[in-house]
Amino acid sequence: MPENSICAKKRHPSDVLLYVAIYACAALSVALLVGIIAYVFVRGVSSVNWQFLTTVTSVLHGTVGIAGNILNTLYVIVLTMIIATPLGVGAAIYLNEYAKPGKLVSLIEFATETLAGIPSIIFGLFGMVFFGQTLGMGYSLITGSLTMVLMVLPLVTRNTQEALKTVPESYRSGAIGLGSGKWYMIRKILLPSAMPGIITGVILAIGRIVGESAALLFTAGSSGLLPKTIKDFFEKAGNSGGTLTIQLYLSASKGEFGVAFGIALVLLVIVLAINFGAKALAKRFDVNRRQG
């Protein structure tokens, strides 16, 4: 092997130190995650049982439960994503595939990035005044959901844009060259190819919804009651409803740390389940795209 070969060169001490620093940072990140999960599990596992998950807190019945809060959390997630996903994906398709580069596109992208950096409590204040008071929706799940749409829309839009940019240009030119229309090419070629990235953006948005408290405390309220009938379930969107994070805050502020850590454990399980499910779904789309 030649003496000046790259393989023959020895590692410098600075390279070894850099490798050690990189692996130490990675190990510290993993250790922090494992430590937080373990601590929350140890403190909260004693509070989590079937009654805790399937009942609501009631002084009359002597129960402590979060079933209503779980339902409210799922309600806000579904309402928010039903609105934010098509809007975000549609905006990304327009910006990436239809809009001509210029001041308008730059202004839209700047506005999107600015929205992503605004503190959540400001969104909550705006949602309370505009949706709650001006539009007369009051403290309700729909008010909280519309506020969350404003918060997660930039996340969905930017992630979808980046996912579309990763699709090779040859896919576009090849589809157009074979005679397909632009919308057909977007539906059949670009979106399936970019689907793993789009799903990642949607999951990040859901994660932000699950972990949000300040904005929802200002807009959705804190009620944790369960609907008694099907009619009550569909009318629940117009009523006050506290999510898991709001109930966690209220429990901690009252000194009920056992309940608070129990809710925290449920939140961690939900977030981990969403992330693992998203990875499996994105991998499945990626495999189908490669096979197709």
Short mmCIF file of C-alpha atoms in Angstrom, two decimals:
data_model
loop_
_atom_site.label_atom_id
_atom_site.label_comp_id
_atom_site.label_asym_id
_atom_site.label_seq_id
_atom_site.Cartn_x
_atom_site.Cartn_y
_atom_site.Cartn_z
CA MET A 1 0.00 0.00 0.00
CA PRO A 2 1.49 3.42 -0.93
CA GLU A 3 2.72 5.49 1.97
CA ASN A 4 0.63 8.48 0.91
CA SER A 5 -2.58 6.41 0.79
CA ILE A 6 -5.53 7.67 2.83
CA CYS A 7 -5.90 4.27 4.48
CA ALA A 8 -2.25 4.30 5.54
CA LYS A 9 -2.49 7.62 7.32
CA LYS A 10 -2.61 7.54 11.11
CA ARG A 11 -5.30 9.21 13.13
CA HIS A 12 -4.29 12.43 14.77
CA PRO A 13 -4.91 12.87 18.51
CA SER A 14 -7.40 15.64 17.74
CA ASP A 15 -9.47 13.19 15.65
CA VAL A 16 -9.59 10.74 18.56
CA LEU A 17 -10.69 13.50 20.94
CA LEU A 18 -13.40 14.56 18.49
CA TYR A 19 -14.72 10.98 18.22
CA VAL A 20 -14.73 10.67 22.01
CA ALA A 21 -16.62 13.97 22.35
CA ILE A 22 -19.21 12.94 19.73
CA TYR A 23 -19.86 9.56 21.35
CA ALA A 24 -20.00 11.16 24.80
CA CYS A 25 -22.64 13.65 23.62
CA ALA A 26 -24.66 10.83 22.06
CA ALA A 27 -24.40 8.73 25.21
CA LEU A 28 -25.42 11.71 27.36
CA SER A 29 -28.51 12.32 25.20
CA VAL A 30 -29.58 8.68 25.47
CA ALA A 31 -28.86 8.64 29.20
CA LEU A 32 -31.00 11.74 29.77
CA LEU A 33 -33.91 10.21 27.85
CA VAL A 34 -33.65 6.90 29.71
CA GLY A 35 -33.28 8.71 33.01
CA ILE A 36 -36.38 10.85 32.50
CA ILE A 37 -38.45 7.86 31.40
CA ALA A 38 -37.23 5.75 34.33
CA TYR A 39 -37.86 8.51 36.89
CA VAL A 40 -41.37 9.21 35.61
CA PHE A 41 -42.10 5.47 35.51
CA VAL A 42 -40.96 4.90 39.09
CA ARG A 43 -42.90 7.91 40.42
CA GLY A 44 -46.04 7.38 38.37
CA VAL A 45 -46.55 3.63 37.93
CA SER A 46 -48.25 3.25 41.31
CA SER A 47 -50.97 5.72 40.29
CA VAL A 48 -51.77 4.12 36.94
CA ASN A 49 -54.41 1.40 37.04
CA TRP A 50 -57.58 0.48 35.19
CA GLN A 51 -59.75 2.79 37.30
CA PHE A 52 -57.33 5.68 36.75
CA LEU A 53 -57.57 5.22 32.96
CA THR A 54 -61.32 4.58 32.65
CA THR A 55 -62.98 6.95 35.15
CA VAL A 56 -63.08 10.66 35.85
CA THR A 57 -62.20 12.43 39.05
CA SER A 58 -65.27 12.57 41.30
CA VAL A 59 -65.53 13.59 44.94
CA LEU A 60 -68.94 11.91 45.25
CA HIS A 61 -67.72 8.55 43.95
CA GLY A 62 -64.25 8.86 45.48
CA THR A 63 -62.47 8.22 42.16
CA VAL A 64 -59.44 9.78 40.56
CA GLY A 65 -59.34 9.27 36.81
CA ILE A 66 -58.25 10.82 33.53
CA ALA A 67 -60.57 9.13 31.01
CA GLY A 68 -62.16 12.47 30.14
CA ASN A 69 -58.77 14.11 29.66
CA ILE A 70 -57.60 11.29 27.39
CA LEU A 71 -60.74 11.71 25.27
CA ASN A 72 -60.25 15.49 25.15
CA THR A 73 -56.64 15.05 24.04
CA LEU A 74 -57.66 12.69 21.22
CA TYR A 75 -60.49 15.06 20.29
CA VAL A 76 -58.10 18.02 19.93
CA ILE A 77 -55.60 15.94 17.96
CA VAL A 78 -58.23 14.75 15.46
CA LEU A 79 -59.89 18.15 15.02
CA THR A 80 -56.55 19.92 14.62
CA MET A 81 -55.04 17.48 12.14
CA ILE A 82 -58.23 17.26 10.04
CA ILE A 83 -57.81 20.99 9.39
CA ALA A 84 -54.03 21.44 9.51
CA THR A 85 -52.92 18.46 7.38
CA PRO A 86 -54.70 19.34 4.11
CA LEU A 87 -53.92 23.04 4.57
CA GLY A 88 -50.25 22.42 5.30
CA VAL A 89 -49.72 19.86 2.54
CA GLY A 90 -51.66 22.00 0.06
CA ALA A 91 -49.64 25.11 0.92
CA ALA A 92 -46.39 23.15 0.54
CA ILE A 93 -47.45 21.80 -2.87
CA TYR A 94 -48.31 25.31 -4.04
CA LEU A 95 -45.04 26.82 -2.79
CA ASN A 96 -42.87 24.00 -4.12
CA GLU A 97 -44.58 23.06 -7.40
CA TYR A 98 -46.73 25.95 -8.62
CA ALA A 99 -45.51 29.27 -7.23
CA LYS A 100 -42.74 31.04 -9.11
CA PRO A 101 -39.75 32.06 -6.97
CA GLY A 102 -40.08 35.71 -6.01
CA LYS A 103 -41.07 38.15 -3.31
CA LEU A 104 -44.44 36.54 -2.66
CA VAL A 105 -42.96 33.08 -2.03
CA SER A 106 -40.21 34.57 0.13
CA LEU A 107 -42.82 36.50 2.12
CA ILE A 108 -44.95 33.37 2.67
CA GLU A 109 -41.93 31.33 3.76
CA PHE A 110 -40.79 34.12 6.09
CA ALA A 111 -44.28 34.30 7.63
CA THR A 112 -44.30 30.52 8.07
CA GLU A 113 -40.93 30.52 9.82
CA THR A 114 -41.98 33.44 12.02
CA LEU A 115 -45.18 31.64 13.06
CA ALA A 116 -43.13 28.60 14.02
CA GLY A 117 -41.06 30.71 16.44
CA ILE A 118 -43.88 32.53 18.24
CA PRO A 119 -44.30 31.42 21.89
CA SER A 120 -47.33 29.22 22.45
CA ILE A 121 -48.76 31.47 25.14
CA ILE A 122 -49.17 34.23 22.52
CA PHE A 123 -51.12 31.81 20.33
CA GLY A 124 -53.26 31.03 23.37
CA LEU A 125 -53.95 34.71 24.03
CA PHE A 126 -54.83 35.30 20.37
CA GLY A 127 -57.06 32.22 20.25
CA MET A 128 -58.89 33.22 23.42
CA VAL A 129 -59.58 36.75 22.15
CA PHE A 130 -60.28 35.99 18.48
CA PHE A 131 -61.89 32.53 18.44
CA GLY A 132 -63.25 32.56 21.99
CA GLN A 133 -64.53 36.12 22.37
CA THR A 134 -64.77 37.72 18.91
CA LEU A 135 -66.27 34.66 17.21
CA GLY A 136 -68.18 33.68 20.35
CA MET A 137 -66.84 30.12 20.68
CA GLY A 138 -65.89 30.57 24.34
CA TYR A 139 -63.79 28.02 26.18
CA SER A 140 -64.23 24.93 24.02
CA LEU A 141 -62.34 22.14 22.29
CA ILE A 142 -62.98 23.71 18.88
CA THR A 143 -61.42 26.98 20.09
CA GLY A 144 -58.38 25.06 21.32
CA SER A 145 -58.19 23.04 18.10
CA LEU A 146 -58.31 26.13 15.86
CA THR A 147 -55.58 27.70 17.97
CA MET A 148 -53.48 24.56 17.64
CA VAL A 149 -54.00 24.66 13.85
CA LEU A 150 -52.21 28.01 13.79
CA MET A 151 -49.38 26.53 15.85
CA VAL A 152 -48.76 23.31 13.89
CA LEU A 153 -49.53 24.58 10.37
CA PRO A 154 -45.98 25.95 9.84
CA LEU A 155 -44.55 22.63 11.03
CA VAL A 156 -46.60 20.58 8.57
CA THR A 157 -45.96 23.02 5.71
CA ARG A 158 -42.19 23.24 6.13
CA ASN A 159 -41.73 19.49 6.60
CA THR A 160 -43.83 18.76 3.52
CA GLN A 161 -41.82 21.31 1.52
CA GLU A 162 -38.54 19.68 2.53
CA ALA A 163 -39.97 16.23 1.74
CA LEU A 164 -41.02 17.37 -1.75
CA LYS A 165 -37.58 18.86 -2.35
CA THR A 166 -35.96 15.48 -1.72
CA VAL A 167 -37.85 13.92 -4.65
CA PRO A 168 -35.43 13.80 -7.63
CA GLU A 169 -36.19 16.23 -10.46
CA SER A 170 -36.00 13.31 -12.89
CA TYR A 171 -39.28 12.00 -11.43
CA ARG A 172 -41.03 15.21 -12.45
CA SER A 173 -39.50 15.51 -15.91
CA GLY A 174 -40.00 11.78 -16.59
CA ALA A 175 -43.68 11.88 -15.66
CA ILE A 176 -44.32 15.04 -17.71
CA GLY A 177 -42.36 13.57 -20.62
CA LEU A 178 -44.60 10.49 -20.61
CA GLY A 179 -47.63 12.72 -21.01
CA SER A 180 -49.06 12.94 -17.51
CA GLY A 181 -50.61 16.17 -16.28
CA LYS A 182 -48.99 18.13 -13.48
CA TRP A 183 -51.67 17.34 -10.89
CA TYR A 184 -51.59 13.66 -11.83
CA MET A 185 -47.80 13.70 -11.47
CA ILE A 186 -48.10 15.31 -8.03
CA ARG A 187 -50.71 12.80 -6.84
CA LYS A 188 -49.14 9.65 -8.26
CA ILE A 189 -45.41 10.39 -8.16
CA LEU A 190 -44.43 13.23 -5.82
CA LEU A 191 -46.73 12.68 -2.85
CA PRO A 192 -46.11 8.92 -2.56
CA SER A 193 -42.35 9.52 -2.84
CA ALA A 194 -42.44 12.27 -0.22
CA MET A 195 -44.85 10.44 2.08
CA PRO A 196 -42.27 9.39 4.72
CA GLY A 197 -41.25 13.03 5.19
CA ILE A 198 -44.86 14.20 5.24
CA ILE A 199 -45.73 11.61 7.89
CA THR A 200 -42.77 12.79 9.96
CA GLY A 201 -44.12 16.34 9.86
CA VAL A 202 -47.60 15.18 10.85
CA ILE A 203 -46.21 13.17 13.76
CA LEU A 204 -44.14 16.12 14.98
CA ALA A 205 -47.30 18.21 14.85
CA ILE A 206 -49.22 15.61 16.87
CA GLY A 207 -46.39 15.51 19.39
CA ARG A 208 -46.63 19.27 19.83
CA ILE A 209 -50.40 19.04 20.33
CA VAL A 210 -50.03 16.29 22.93
CA GLY A 211 -47.41 18.28 24.84
CA GLU A 212 -49.09 21.70 24.65
CA SER A 213 -50.63 23.23 27.76
CA ALA A 214 -50.38 27.05 27.81
CA ALA A 215 -52.35 27.70 24.62
CA LEU A 216 -55.02 25.12 25.48
CA LEU A 217 -55.39 26.38 29.04
CA PHE A 218 -56.37 29.77 27.59
CA THR A 219 -58.73 28.37 24.97
CA ALA A 220 -60.03 24.86 25.71
CA GLY A 221 -60.67 25.10 29.44
CA SER A 222 -60.11 22.37 32.01
CA SER A 223 -63.23 20.21 32.24
CA GLY A 224 -62.57 16.47 32.31
CA LEU A 225 -66.10 15.08 32.05
CA LEU A 226 -67.04 12.18 29.80
CA PRO A 227 -69.99 12.45 27.37
CA LYS A 228 -72.97 10.35 28.45
CA THR A 229 -74.60 9.90 25.02
CA ILE A 230 -73.60 9.87 21.36
CA LYS A 231 -75.17 13.30 20.99
CA ASP A 232 -73.03 14.61 23.85
CA PHE A 233 -69.95 13.18 22.16
CA PHE A 234 -70.52 15.09 18.93
CA GLU A 235 -71.52 18.24 20.82
CA LYS A 236 -68.37 18.01 22.93
CA ALA A 237 -66.43 20.13 20.43
CA GLY A 238 -68.41 23.17 21.57
CA ASN A 239 -67.83 22.50 25.27
CA SER A 240 -64.91 23.08 27.61
CA GLY A 241 -62.40 20.24 27.85
CA GLY A 242 -59.03 19.84 29.53
CA THR A 243 -56.32 17.71 27.91
CA LEU A 244 -53.83 15.52 29.74
CA THR A 245 -51.21 18.27 29.96
CA ILE A 246 -53.70 20.71 31.45
CA GLN A 247 -54.77 18.15 34.05
CA LEU A 248 -51.12 17.43 34.82
CA TYR A 249 -50.53 21.14 35.45
CA LEU A 250 -53.62 21.43 37.65
CA SER A 251 -52.71 18.32 39.66
CA ALA A 252 -49.13 19.49 40.19
CA SER A 253 -50.31 22.97 41.24
CA LYS A 254 -52.52 21.32 43.90
CA GLY A 255 -49.62 19.22 45.19
CA GLU A 256 -51.08 15.97 43.84
CA PHE A 257 -47.74 14.75 42.52
CA GLY A 258 -48.72 11.09 42.43
CA VAL A 259 -51.55 11.89 40.01
CA ALA A 260 -49.30 14.29 38.08
CA PHE A 261 -46.60 11.66 37.55
CA GLY A 262 -49.27 9.11 36.62
CA ILE A 263 -50.49 11.47 33.88
CA ALA A 264 -46.90 12.09 32.82
CA LEU A 265 -46.37 8.34 32.43
CA VAL A 266 -49.50 8.05 30.28
CA LEU A 267 -48.29 10.96 28.13
CA LEU A 268 -44.89 9.31 27.65
CA VAL A 269 -46.53 6.05 26.60
CA ILE A 270 -48.75 7.91 24.11
CA VAL A 271 -45.82 9.85 22.63
CA LEU A 272 -43.64 6.73 22.35
CA ALA A 273 -46.50 4.79 20.74
CA ILE A 274 -47.08 7.60 18.22
CA ASN A 275 -43.38 7.76 17.35
CA PHE A 276 -42.97 4.01 16.90
CA GLY A 277 -46.17 3.85 14.88
CA ALA A 278 -45.02 6.73 12.69
CA LYS A 279 -41.65 5.10 12.04
CA ALA A 280 -43.34 1.83 11.07
CA LEU A 281 -45.79 3.65 8.80
CA ALA A 282 -43.07 5.74 7.14
CA LYS A 283 -40.95 2.61 6.62
CA ARG A 284 -43.91 0.85 5.04
CA PHE A 285 -44.52 3.75 2.63
CA ASP A 286 -40.80 3.80 1.80
CA VAL A 287 -40.78 0.06 1.06
CA ASN A 288 -43.90 0.33 -1.11
CA ARG A 289 -42.33 3.24 -3.00
CA ARG A 290 -39.14 1.25 -3.68
CA GLN A 291 -41.11 -1.79 -4.80
CA GLY A 292 -43.37 0.35 -6.98
#
